[in-house]
Tab-separated table of C-alpha atoms in Angstrom:
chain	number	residue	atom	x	y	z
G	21	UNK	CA	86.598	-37.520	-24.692
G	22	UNK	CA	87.949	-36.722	-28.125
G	23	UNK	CA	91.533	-37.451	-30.200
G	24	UNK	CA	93.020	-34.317	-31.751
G	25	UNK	CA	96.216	-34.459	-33.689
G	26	UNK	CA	99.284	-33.032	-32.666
G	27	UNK	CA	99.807	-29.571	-32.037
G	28	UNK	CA	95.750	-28.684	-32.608
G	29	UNK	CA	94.665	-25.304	-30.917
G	30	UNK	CA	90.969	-24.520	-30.624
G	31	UNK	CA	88.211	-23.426	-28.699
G	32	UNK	CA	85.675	-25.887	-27.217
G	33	UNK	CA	82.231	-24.572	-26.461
G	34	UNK	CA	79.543	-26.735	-24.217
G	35	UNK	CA	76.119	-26.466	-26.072
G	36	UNK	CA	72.917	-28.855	-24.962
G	37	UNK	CA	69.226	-27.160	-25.362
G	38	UNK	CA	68.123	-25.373	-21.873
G	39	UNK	CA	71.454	-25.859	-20.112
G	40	UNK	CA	74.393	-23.651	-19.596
G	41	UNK	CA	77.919	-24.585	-18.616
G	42	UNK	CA	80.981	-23.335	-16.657
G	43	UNK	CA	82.894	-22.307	-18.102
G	44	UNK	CA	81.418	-20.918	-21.306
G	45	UNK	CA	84.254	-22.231	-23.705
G	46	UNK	CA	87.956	-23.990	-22.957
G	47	UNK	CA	90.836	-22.611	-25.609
G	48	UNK	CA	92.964	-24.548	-26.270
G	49	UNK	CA	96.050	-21.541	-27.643
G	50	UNK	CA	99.186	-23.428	-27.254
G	51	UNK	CA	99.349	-26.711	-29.435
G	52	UNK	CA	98.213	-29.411	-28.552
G	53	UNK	CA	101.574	-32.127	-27.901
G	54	UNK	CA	99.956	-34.389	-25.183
G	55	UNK	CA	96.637	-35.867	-23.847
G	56	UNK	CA	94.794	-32.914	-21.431
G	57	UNK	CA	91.740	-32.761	-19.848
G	58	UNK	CA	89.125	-30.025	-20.071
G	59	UNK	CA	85.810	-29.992	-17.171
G	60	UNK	CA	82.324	-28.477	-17.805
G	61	UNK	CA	80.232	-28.003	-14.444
G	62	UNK	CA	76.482	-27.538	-16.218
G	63	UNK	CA	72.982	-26.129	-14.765
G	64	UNK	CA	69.342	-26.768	-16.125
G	65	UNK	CA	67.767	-23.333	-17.211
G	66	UNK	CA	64.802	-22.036	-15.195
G	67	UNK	CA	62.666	-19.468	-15.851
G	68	UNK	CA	60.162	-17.485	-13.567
G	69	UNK	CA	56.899	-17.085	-13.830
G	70	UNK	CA	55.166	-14.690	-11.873
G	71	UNK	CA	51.722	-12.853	-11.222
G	72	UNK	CA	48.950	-11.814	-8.909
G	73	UNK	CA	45.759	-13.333	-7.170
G	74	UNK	CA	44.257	-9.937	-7.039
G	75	UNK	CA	45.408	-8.896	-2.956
G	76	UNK	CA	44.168	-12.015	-1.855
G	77	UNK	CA	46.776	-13.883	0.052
G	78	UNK	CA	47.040	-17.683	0.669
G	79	UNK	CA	45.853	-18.808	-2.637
G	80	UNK	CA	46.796	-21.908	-3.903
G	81	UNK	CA	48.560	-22.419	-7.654
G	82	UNK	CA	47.688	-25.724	-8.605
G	83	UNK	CA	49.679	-27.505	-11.810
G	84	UNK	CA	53.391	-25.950	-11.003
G	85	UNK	CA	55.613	-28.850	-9.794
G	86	UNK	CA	56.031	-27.230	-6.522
G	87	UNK	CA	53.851	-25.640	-4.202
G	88	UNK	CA	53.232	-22.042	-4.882
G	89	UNK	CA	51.251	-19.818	-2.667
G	90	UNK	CA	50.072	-15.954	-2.808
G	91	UNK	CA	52.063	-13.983	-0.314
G	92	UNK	CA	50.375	-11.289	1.735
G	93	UNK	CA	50.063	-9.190	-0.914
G	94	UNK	CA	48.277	-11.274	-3.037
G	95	UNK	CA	51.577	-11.659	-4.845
G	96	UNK	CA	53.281	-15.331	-6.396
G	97	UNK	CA	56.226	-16.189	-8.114
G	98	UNK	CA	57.988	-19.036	-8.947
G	99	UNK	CA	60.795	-21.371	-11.115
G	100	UNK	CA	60.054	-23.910	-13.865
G	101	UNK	CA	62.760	-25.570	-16.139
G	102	UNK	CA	63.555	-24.925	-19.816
G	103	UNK	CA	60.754	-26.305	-21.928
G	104	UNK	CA	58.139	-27.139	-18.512
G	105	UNK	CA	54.580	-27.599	-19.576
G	106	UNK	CA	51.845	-27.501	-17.916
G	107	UNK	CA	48.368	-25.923	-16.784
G	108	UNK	CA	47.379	-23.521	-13.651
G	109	UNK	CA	44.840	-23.133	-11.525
G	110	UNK	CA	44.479	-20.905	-8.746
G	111	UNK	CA	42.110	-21.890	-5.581
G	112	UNK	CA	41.296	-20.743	-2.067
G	113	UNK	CA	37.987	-21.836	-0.461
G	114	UNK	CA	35.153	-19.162	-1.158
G	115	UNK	CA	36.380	-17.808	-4.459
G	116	UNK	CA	36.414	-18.144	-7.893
G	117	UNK	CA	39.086	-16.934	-10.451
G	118	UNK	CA	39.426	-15.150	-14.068
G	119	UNK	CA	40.955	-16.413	-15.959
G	120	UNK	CA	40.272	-19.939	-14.610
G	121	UNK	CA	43.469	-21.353	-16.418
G	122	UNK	CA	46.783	-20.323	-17.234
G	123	UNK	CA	48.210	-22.935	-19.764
G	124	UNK	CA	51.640	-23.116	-20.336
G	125	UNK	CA	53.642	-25.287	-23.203
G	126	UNK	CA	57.363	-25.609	-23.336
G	127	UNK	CA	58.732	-22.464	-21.247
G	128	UNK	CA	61.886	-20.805	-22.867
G	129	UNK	CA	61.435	-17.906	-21.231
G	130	UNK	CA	59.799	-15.868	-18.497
G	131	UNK	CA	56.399	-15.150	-17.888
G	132	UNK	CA	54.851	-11.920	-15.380
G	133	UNK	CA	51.689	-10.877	-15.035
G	134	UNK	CA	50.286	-14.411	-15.188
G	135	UNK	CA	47.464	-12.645	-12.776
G	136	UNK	CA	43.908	-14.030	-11.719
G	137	UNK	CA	41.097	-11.699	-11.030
G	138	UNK	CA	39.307	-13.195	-7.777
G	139	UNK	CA	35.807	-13.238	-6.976
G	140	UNK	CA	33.757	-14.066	-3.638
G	141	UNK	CA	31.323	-16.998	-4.112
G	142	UNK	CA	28.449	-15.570	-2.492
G	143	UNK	CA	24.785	-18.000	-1.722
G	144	UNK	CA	21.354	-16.226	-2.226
G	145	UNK	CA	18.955	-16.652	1.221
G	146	UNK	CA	15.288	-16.088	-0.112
G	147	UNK	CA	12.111	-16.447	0.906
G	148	UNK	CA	9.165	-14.169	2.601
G	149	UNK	CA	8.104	-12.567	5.974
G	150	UNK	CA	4.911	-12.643	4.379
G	151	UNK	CA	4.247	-8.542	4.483
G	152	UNK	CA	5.857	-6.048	3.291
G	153	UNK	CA	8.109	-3.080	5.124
G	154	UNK	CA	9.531	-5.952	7.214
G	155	UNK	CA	12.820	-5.222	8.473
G	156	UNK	CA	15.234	-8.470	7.688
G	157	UNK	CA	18.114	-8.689	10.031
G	158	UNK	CA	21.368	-10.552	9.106
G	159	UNK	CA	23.701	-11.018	12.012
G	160	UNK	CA	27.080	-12.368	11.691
G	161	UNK	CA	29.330	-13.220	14.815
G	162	UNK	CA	32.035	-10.392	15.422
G	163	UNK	CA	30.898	-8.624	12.389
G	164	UNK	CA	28.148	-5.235	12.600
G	165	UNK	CA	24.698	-6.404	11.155
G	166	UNK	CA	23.246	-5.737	7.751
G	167	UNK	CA	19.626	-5.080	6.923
G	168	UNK	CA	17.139	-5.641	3.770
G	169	UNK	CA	13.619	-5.093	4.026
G	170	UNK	CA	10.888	-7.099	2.459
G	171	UNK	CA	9.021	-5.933	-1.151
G	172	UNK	CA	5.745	-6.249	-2.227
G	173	UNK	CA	4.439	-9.845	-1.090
G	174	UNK	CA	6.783	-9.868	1.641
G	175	UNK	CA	9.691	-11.099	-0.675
G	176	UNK	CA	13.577	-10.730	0.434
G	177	UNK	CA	16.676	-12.095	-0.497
G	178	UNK	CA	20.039	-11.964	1.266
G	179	UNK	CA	23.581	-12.608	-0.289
G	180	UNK	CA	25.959	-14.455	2.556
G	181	UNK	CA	29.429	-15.496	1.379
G	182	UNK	CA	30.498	-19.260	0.982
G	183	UNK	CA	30.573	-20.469	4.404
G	184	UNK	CA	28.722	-18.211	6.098
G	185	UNK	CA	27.147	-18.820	9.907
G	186	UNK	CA	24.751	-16.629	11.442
G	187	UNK	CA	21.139	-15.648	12.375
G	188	UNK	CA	18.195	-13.403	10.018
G	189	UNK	CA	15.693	-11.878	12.200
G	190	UNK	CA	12.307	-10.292	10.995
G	191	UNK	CA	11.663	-7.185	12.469
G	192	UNK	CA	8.294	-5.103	11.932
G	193	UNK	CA	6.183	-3.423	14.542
G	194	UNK	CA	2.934	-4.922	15.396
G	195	UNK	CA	3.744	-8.260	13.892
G	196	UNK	CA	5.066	-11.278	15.256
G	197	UNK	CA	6.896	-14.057	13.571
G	198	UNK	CA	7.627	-17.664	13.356
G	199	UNK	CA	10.624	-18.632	13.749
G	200	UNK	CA	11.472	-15.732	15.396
G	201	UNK	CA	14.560	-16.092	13.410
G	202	UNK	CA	16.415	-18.263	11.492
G	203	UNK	CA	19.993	-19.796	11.890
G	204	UNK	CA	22.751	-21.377	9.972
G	205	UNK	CA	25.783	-22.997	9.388
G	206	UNK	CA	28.739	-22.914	6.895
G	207	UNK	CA	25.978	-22.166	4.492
G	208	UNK	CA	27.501	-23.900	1.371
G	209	UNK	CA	24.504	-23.589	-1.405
G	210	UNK	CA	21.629	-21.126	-2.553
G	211	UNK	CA	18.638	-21.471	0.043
G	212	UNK	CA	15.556	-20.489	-1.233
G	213	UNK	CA	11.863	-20.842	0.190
G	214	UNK	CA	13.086	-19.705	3.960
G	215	UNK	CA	9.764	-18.254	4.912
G	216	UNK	CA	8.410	-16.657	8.177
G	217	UNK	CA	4.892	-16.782	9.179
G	218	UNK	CA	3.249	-13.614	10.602
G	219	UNK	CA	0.332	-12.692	12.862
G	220	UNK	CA	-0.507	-9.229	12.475
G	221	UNK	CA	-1.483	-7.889	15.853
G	222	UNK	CA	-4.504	-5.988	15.807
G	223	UNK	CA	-6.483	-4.352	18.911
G	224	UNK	CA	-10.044	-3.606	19.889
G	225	UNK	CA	-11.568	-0.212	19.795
G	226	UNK	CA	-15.564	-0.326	21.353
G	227	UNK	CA	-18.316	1.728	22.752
G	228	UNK	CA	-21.652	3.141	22.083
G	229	UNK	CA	-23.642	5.480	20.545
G	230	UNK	CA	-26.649	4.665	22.979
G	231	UNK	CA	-28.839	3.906	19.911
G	232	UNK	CA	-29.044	0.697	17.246
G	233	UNK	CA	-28.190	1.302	13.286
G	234	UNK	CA	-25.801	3.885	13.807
G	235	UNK	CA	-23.072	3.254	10.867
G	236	UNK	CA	-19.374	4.638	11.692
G	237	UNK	CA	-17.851	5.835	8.887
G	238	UNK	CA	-14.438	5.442	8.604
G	239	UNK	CA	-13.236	2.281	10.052
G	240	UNK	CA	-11.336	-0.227	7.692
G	241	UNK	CA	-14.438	-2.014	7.290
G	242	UNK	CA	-18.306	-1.289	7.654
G	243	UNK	CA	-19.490	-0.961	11.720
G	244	UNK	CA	-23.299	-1.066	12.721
G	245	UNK	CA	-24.354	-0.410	16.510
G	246	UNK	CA	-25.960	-3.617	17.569
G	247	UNK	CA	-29.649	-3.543	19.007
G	248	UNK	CA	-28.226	-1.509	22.396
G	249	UNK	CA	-26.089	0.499	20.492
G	250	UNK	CA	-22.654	-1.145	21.083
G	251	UNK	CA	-20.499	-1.968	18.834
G	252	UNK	CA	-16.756	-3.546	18.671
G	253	UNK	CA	-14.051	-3.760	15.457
G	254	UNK	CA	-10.434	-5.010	15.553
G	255	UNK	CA	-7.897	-2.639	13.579
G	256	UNK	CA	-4.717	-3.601	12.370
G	257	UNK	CA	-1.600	-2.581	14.385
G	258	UNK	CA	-0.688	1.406	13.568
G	259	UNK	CA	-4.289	1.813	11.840
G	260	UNK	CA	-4.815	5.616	11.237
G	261	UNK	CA	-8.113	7.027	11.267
G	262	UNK	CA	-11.180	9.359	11.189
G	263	UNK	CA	-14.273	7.625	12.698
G	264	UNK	CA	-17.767	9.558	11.832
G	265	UNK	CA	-20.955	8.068	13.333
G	266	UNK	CA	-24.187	8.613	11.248
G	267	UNK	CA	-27.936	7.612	11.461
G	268	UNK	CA	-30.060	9.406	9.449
G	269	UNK	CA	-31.861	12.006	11.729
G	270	UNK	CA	-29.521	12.662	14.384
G	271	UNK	CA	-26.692	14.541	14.911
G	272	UNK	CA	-23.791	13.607	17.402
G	273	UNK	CA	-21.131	14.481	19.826
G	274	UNK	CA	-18.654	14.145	19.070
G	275	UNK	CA	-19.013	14.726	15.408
G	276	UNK	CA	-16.132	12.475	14.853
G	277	UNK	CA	-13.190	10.273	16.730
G	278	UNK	CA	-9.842	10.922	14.968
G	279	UNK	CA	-6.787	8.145	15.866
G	280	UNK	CA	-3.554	7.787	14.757
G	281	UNK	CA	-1.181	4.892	14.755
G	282	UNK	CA	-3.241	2.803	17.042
G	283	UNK	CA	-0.576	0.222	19.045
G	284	UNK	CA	-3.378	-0.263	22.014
G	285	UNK	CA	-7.103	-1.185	23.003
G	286	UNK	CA	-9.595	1.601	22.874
G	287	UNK	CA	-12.455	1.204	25.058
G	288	UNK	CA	-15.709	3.430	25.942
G	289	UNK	CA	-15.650	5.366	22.675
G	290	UNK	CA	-18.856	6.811	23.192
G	291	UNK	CA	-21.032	9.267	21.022
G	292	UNK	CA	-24.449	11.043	21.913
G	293	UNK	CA	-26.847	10.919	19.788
G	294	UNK	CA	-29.850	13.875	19.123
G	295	UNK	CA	-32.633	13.845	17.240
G	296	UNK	CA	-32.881	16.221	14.616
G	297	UNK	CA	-36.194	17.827	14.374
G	298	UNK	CA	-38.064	20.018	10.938
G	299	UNK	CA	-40.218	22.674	10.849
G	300	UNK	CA	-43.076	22.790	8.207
G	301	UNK	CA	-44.139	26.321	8.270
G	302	UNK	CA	-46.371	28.566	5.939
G	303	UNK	CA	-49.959	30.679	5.358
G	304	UNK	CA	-53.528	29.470	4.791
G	305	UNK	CA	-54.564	33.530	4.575
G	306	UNK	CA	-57.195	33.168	7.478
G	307	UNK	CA	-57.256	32.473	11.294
G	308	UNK	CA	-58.601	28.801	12.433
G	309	UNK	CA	-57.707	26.595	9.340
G	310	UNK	CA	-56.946	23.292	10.399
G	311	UNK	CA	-53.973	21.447	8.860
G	312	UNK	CA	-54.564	17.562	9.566
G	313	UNK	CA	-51.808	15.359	8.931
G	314	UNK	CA	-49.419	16.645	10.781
G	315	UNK	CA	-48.396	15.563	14.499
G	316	UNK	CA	-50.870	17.257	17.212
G	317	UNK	CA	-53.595	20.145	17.044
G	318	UNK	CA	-52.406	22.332	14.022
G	319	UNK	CA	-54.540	25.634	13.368
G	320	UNK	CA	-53.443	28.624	12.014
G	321	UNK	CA	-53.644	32.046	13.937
G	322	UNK	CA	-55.412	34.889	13.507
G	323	UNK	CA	-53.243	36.011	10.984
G	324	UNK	CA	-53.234	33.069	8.921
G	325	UNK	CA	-50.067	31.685	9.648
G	326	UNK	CA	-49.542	28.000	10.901
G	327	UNK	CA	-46.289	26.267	12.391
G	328	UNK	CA	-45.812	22.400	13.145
G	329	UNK	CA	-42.275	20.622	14.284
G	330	UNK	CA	-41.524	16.791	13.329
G	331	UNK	CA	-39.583	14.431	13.261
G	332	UNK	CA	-36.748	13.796	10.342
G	333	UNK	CA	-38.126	11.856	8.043
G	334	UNK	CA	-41.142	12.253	8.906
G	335	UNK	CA	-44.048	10.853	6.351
G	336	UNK	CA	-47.339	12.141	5.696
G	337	UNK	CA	-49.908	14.563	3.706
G	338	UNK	CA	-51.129	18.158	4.903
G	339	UNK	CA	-54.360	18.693	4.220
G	340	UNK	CA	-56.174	22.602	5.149
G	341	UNK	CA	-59.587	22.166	6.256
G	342	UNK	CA	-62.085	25.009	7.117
G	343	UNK	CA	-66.195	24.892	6.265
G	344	UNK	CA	-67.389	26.799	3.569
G	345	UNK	CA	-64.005	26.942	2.082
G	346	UNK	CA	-61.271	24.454	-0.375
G	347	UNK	CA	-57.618	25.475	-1.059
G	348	UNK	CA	-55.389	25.089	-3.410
G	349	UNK	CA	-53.422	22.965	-3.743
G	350	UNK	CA	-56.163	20.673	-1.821
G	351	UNK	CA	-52.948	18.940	-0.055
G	352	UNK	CA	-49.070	18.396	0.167
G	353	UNK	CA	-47.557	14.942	0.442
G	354	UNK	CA	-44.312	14.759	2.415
G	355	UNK	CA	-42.461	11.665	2.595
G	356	UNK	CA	-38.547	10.861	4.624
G	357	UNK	CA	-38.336	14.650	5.236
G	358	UNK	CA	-34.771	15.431	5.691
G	359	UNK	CA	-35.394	19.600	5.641
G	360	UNK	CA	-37.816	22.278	6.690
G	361	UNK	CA	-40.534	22.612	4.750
G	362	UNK	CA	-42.453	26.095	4.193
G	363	UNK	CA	-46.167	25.470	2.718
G	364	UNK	CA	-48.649	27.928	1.501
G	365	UNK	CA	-52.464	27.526	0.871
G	366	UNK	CA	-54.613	29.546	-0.728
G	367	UNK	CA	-58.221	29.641	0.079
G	368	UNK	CA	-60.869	29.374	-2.125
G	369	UNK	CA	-65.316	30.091	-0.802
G	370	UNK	CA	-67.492	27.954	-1.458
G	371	UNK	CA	-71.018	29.410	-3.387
G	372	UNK	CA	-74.038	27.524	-3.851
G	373	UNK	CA	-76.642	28.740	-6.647
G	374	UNK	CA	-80.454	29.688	-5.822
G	375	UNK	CA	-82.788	29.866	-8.587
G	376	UNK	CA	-86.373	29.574	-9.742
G	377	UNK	CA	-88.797	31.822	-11.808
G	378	UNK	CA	-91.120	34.600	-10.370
G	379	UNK	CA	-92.978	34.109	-12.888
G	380	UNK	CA	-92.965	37.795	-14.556
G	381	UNK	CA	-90.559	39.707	-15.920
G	382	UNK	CA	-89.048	42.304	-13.617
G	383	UNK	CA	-89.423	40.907	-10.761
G	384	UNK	CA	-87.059	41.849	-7.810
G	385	UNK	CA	-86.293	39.456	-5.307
G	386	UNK	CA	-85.263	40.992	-2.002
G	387	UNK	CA	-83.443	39.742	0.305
G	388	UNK	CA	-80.742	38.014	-1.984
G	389	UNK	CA	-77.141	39.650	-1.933
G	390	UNK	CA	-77.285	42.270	-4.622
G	391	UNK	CA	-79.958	43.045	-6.729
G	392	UNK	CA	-81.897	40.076	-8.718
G	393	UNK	CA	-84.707	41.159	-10.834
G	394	UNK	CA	-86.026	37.829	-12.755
G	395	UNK	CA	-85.392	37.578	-16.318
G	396	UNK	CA	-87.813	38.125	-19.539
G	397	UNK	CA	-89.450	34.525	-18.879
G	398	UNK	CA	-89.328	35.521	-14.966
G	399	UNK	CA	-86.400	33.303	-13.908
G	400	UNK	CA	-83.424	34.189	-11.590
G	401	UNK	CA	-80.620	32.912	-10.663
G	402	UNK	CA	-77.868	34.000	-7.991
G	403	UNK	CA	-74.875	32.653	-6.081
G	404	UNK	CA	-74.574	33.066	-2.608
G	405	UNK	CA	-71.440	31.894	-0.295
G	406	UNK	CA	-71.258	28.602	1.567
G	407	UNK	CA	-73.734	29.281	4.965
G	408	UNK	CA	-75.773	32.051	3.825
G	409	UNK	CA	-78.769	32.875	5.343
G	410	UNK	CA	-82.102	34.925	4.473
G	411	UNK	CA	-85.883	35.904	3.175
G	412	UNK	CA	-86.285	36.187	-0.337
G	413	UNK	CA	-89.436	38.471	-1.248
G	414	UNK	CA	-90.644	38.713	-4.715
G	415	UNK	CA	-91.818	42.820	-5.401
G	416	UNK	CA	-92.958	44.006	-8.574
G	417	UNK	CA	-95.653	46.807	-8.407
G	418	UNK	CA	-99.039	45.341	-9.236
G	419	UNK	CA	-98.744	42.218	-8.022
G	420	UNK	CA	-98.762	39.964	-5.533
G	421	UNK	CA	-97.322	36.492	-5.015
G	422	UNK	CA	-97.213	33.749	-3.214
């Protein structure tokens, strides 16, 4: 209340800091000659504030007096009073926000796009399947499934959002695992180190090459046939291949075994060995030369030429014998023969030398191949080949000797 003098006129305006009144004034036009009353209804200001949780609906604003939740659009909105201070947060399980706060500090007026940028709080699954190329299979009730496959070392790693249940499954042929999979609950942290053991399946591929020391060429590691000429290896599950056997001195049938992405047992993978045989072939110039040193009877025909068959590898030395003659070369080594060999001789007569002295010049010795008529001091010499035979008579007219 308030005393005015007589006959006053005026206008009386309401005014208190973040309220307004009804009405806005009272005038007071005629004069004022007795008491009156004038009545003010008032009504704390609010203002709005308003913003987005970024489409996600049912997040909570914590820090406004009231509770304040994101519509189905992802959409909030709500009243504070003149001068409200305070600080908000927004939260819904499984995500985090950007800005984290909003702070506010006495409110005189409104506020929009007060928005938070949402993001899924997502927990890392790690570990290894042990191999690589493995198929890692993350199913999630009611949902479709999602795959990652394993790097080098067998290394994977999954991203599951907070609270996720469900069940990862390795998946590679020819392997088996353990655990065959792996399940979980509201998963609520980063779980590394969940491993899988594996057992690469592998299958047995056999048979014989019906000889020992035959090597096969061309399985993952070296394969010798045993003393009967078996042998066994184990090959990893989808193993591709070209298998050669090979022993020096034999060739075989098949020449080779070819397999591709083996998933089964092989057995009676056989190959048939045959001995390869050389010919040493070549001239000594004349018939009924024998060549010793090599396997059997070896002479050389009437025109000279010889032939002889061994074994590969075969060791030893040819050597061309016939009397009254050498040959060059006097012999031919030949050791692991692994080709045909073609080896010529030539032969050489043998001569032996007769000589003496007759005595007298001029003297002819008959008889002797050629003619030999002795020397000044009555010597002669001659050569003669290897098995010659004769008489040797000394003539010279005149004379006589014995």
């Amino acid at each position: 209340s308030v005393e005015v003098p007589h006959g006053w006129t005026g206008v009386v305006t309401p005014v208190k800091t973040g309220y307004e009144f009804q009405p806005n004034e009272i005038r007071y036009d005629a004069p004022v000659k007795s008491n009156m009353t004038g009545e003010f209804t008032y009504k704390l200001l609010m203002f709005t504030i308003s913003g987005s949780t970024g489409n996600l609906a049912g997040v909570r604003l914590n820090g406004f007096d009231s509770e304040v939740i994101s519509g189905e659009n992802g959409r909030y909105k709500t009243e504070v009073p003149y001068g409200w201070t305070g600080t908000v947060t927004a939260d819904l399980l499984g995500y985090q926000f950007e800005p984290a706060i909003h702070e506010y500090s006495q409110v005189k007026t409104n506020f929009e796009n007060r928005n938070y940028k949402p993001t899924e709080v997502t927990f890392t699954i790690s570990g290894s399947a042990g191999v690589p190329g493995v198929t890692m299979v993350l199913e999630t009730p009611g949902q479709p499934s999602k795959q990652v496959t394993t790097g080098e070392g067998g290394r994977y790693s999954v991203d599951v959002r907070y609270g996720w249940s469900g069940k990862i499954t390795p998946r590679k042929d020819g392997c088996q695992f353990t655990p065959e999979s792996q399940e979980y609950t509201m998963v609520l942290q980063t779980l590394p180190g969940e491993d899988f053991s594996v057992v690469i399946l592998h299958y047995d591929i056999s048979g014989s090459t019906g000889m020992p020391g035959v090597v096969l060429k061309g399985f993952p590691e070296e394969v010798v046939t045993n003393d009967i000429g078996f042998y066994t290896i184990s090959v990893p599950h989808g193993w591709s291949g070209k298998v050669t056997p090979d022993r020096p001195g034999f060739t075989f049938k098949p020449e080779f075994i070819p397999y591709a992405n083996v998933t089964k047992a092989y057995e009676n993978q056989d190959y048939n060995g045959t001995e390869i045989y050389l010919n040493i072939t070549g001239s000594t110039n004349l018939p009924d030369v024998a060549l010793t040193g090599l396997p059997g009877n070896i002479v050389s025909n009437e025109r000279g030429v010889y032939s002889a068959r061994v074994a590969y590898g075969f060791n030893g030395t040819i050597i061309p014998q016939k009397e009254g003659y050498t040959f060059e070369p006097a012999e031919r080594p030949l050791v692991d023969l692994s080709q045909n060999v073609k080896q010529d001789f030539k032969p050489v007569p043998i001569f032996y030398e007769i000589s003496g002295n007759a005595g007298l010049p001029g003297v002819t010795l008959k008889g002797l191949p050629g003619t030999v008529v002795s020397g000044a001091n009555g010597s002669y010499t001659i050569k003669v080949p290897y098995g010659w035979k004769g008489t040797v008579t000394p003539v010279k007219a005149g004379y006589e000797f014995s």
